C-alpha positions as semicolon CSV with decimal commas, in nm:
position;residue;x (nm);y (nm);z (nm)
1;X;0,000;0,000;0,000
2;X;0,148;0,370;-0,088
3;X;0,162;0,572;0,143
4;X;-0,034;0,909;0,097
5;X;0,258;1,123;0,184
6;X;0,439;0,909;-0,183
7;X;0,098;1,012;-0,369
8;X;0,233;1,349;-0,374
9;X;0,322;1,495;-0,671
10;X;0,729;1,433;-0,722
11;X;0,826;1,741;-0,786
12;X;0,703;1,922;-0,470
13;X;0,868;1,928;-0,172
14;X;0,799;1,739;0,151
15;X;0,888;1,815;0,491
16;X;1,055;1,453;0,621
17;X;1,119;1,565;0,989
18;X;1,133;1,821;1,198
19;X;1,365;1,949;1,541
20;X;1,406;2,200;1,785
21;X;1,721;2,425;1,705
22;X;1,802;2,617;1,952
23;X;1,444;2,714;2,084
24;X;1,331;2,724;1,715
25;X;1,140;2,434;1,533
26;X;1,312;2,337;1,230
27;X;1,122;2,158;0,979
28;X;1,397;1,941;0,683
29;X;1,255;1,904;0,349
30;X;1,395;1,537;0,198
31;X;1,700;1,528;0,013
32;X;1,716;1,638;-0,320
33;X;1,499;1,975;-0,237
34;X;1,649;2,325;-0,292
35;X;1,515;2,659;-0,138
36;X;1,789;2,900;-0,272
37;X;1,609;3,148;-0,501
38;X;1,262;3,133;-0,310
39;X;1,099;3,335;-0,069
40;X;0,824;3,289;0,196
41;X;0,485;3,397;0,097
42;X;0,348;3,407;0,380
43;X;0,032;3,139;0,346
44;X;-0,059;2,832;0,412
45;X;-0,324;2,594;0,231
46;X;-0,449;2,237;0,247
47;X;-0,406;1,943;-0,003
48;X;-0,717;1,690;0,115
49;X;-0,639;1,453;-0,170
50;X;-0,308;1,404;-0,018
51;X;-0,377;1,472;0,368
52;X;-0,108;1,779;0,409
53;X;-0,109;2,101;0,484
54;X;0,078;2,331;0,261
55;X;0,333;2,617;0,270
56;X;0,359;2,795;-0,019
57;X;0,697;2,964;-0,118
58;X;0,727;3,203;-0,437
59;X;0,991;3,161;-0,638
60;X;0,908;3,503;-0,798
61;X;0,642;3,357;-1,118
62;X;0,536;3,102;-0,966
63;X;0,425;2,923;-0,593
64;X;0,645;2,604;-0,498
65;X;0,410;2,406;-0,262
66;X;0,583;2,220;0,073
67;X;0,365;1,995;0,195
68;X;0,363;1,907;0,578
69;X;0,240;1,534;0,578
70;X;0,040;1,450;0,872
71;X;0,356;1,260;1,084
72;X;0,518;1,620;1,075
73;X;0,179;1,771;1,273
74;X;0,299;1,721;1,595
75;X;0,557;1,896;1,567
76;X;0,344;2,199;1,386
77;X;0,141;2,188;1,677
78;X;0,412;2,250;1,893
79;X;0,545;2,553;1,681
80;X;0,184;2,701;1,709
81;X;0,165;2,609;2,045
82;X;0,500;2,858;2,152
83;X;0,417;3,067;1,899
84;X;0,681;3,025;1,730
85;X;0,798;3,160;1,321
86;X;0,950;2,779;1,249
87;X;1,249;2,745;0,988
88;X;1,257;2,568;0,672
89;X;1,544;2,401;0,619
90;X;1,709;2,170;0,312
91;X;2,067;2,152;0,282
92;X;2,236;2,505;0,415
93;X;1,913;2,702;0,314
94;X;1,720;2,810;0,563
95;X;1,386;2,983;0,517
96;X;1,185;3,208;0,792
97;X;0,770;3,091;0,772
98;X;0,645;3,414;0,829
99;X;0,311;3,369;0,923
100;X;0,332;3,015;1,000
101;X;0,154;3,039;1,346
102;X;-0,118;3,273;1,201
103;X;-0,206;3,083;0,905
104;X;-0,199;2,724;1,070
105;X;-0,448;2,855;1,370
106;X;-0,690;2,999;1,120
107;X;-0,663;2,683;0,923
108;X;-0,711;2,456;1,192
109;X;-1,021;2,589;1,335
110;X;-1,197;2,654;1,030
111;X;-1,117;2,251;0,945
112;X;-1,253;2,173;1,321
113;X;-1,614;2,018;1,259
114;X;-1,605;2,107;0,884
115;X;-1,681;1,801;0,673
116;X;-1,599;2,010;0,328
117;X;-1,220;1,939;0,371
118;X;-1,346;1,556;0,378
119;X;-1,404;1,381;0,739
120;X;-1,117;1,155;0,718
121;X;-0,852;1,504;0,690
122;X;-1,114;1,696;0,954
123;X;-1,087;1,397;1,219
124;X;-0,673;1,407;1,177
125;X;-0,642;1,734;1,227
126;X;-0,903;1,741;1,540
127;X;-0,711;1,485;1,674
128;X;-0,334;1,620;1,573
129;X;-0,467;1,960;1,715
130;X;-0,690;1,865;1,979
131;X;-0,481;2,077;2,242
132;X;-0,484;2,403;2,077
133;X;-0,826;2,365;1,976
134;X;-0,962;2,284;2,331
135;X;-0,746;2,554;2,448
C-alpha cells in the first residue's frame, strides 16, 4: 500500500522531519529539495487529496508548494503552540515561515467540525490539534 505522503506529486517538496534548534522548530525538506532562489509567501493551504497542509513559497512567477504530511503535525502543533515563526530548512538554506503560526491557527479551526475538507482530513487534524483547539 502507498503511502499518501508518496501520492504526492514528485516534484514538490515534503517536509521529512522536523527538530528544535536552539528554541526554534526546524522543519527538513527530503534530500534532493532546494530553497535557494525562493521566498516565503506568507500562506498556508491544504491538499485533502493528499492529507497535508501546505506552505507555499514564491519563487518570484510562480508558488512552490511544501507539503507538511500528517507525521510532521505534531511537531506543527508545537510551533503554534510557543508561537513560534519555524524554519525551513534543506541543505544550508534556511527559510523564515512568516506567518506560520497565524495561518496554521486559522486553518485549523476553520477545518474543526467542517466536513468540506473531507471527514477523514477533519478527524486528523481534530485529533493532531486537539490541544490548541480545546485551548
Amino acid at each position: 500500500m502507498q503511502r499518501k505522503d508518496e501520492e504526492i506529486v514528485t516534484n514538490q517538496p515534503i517536509v521529512q522531519s522536523a527538530g528544535i534548534s536552539g528554541d526554534v522548530t526546524e522543519f527538513i525538506l527530503r534530500e534532493g529539495k532546494e530553497l535557494s532562489g525562493l521566498q516565503p509567501a506568507g500562506r498556508m493551504i491544504t491538499d485533502t487529496d493528499s492529507g497535508t497542509f501546505v506552505y507555499l513559497l514564491d519563487d518570484g512567477e510562480r508558488f512552490v508548494h511544501v507539503h507538511f504530511p500528517e507525521e510532521i503535525w505534531p511537531q506543527m502543533a508545537i510551533a503554534l503552540q510557543n508561537g513560534q515563526t519555524p524554519v525551513l530548512s534543506a541543505g544550508e538554506h534556511r527559510i523564515e515561515l512568516v506567518n506560520f503560526a497565524d495561518e496554521l491557527e486559522m486553518l485549523v479551526f476553520n477545518i474543526e467540525g467542517n466536513d468540506n475538507y473531507g471527514s477523514a482530513f477533519s478527524t486528523a487534524v481534530e485529533e493532531a490539534f486537539s490541544q490548541i483547539l480545546g485551548a
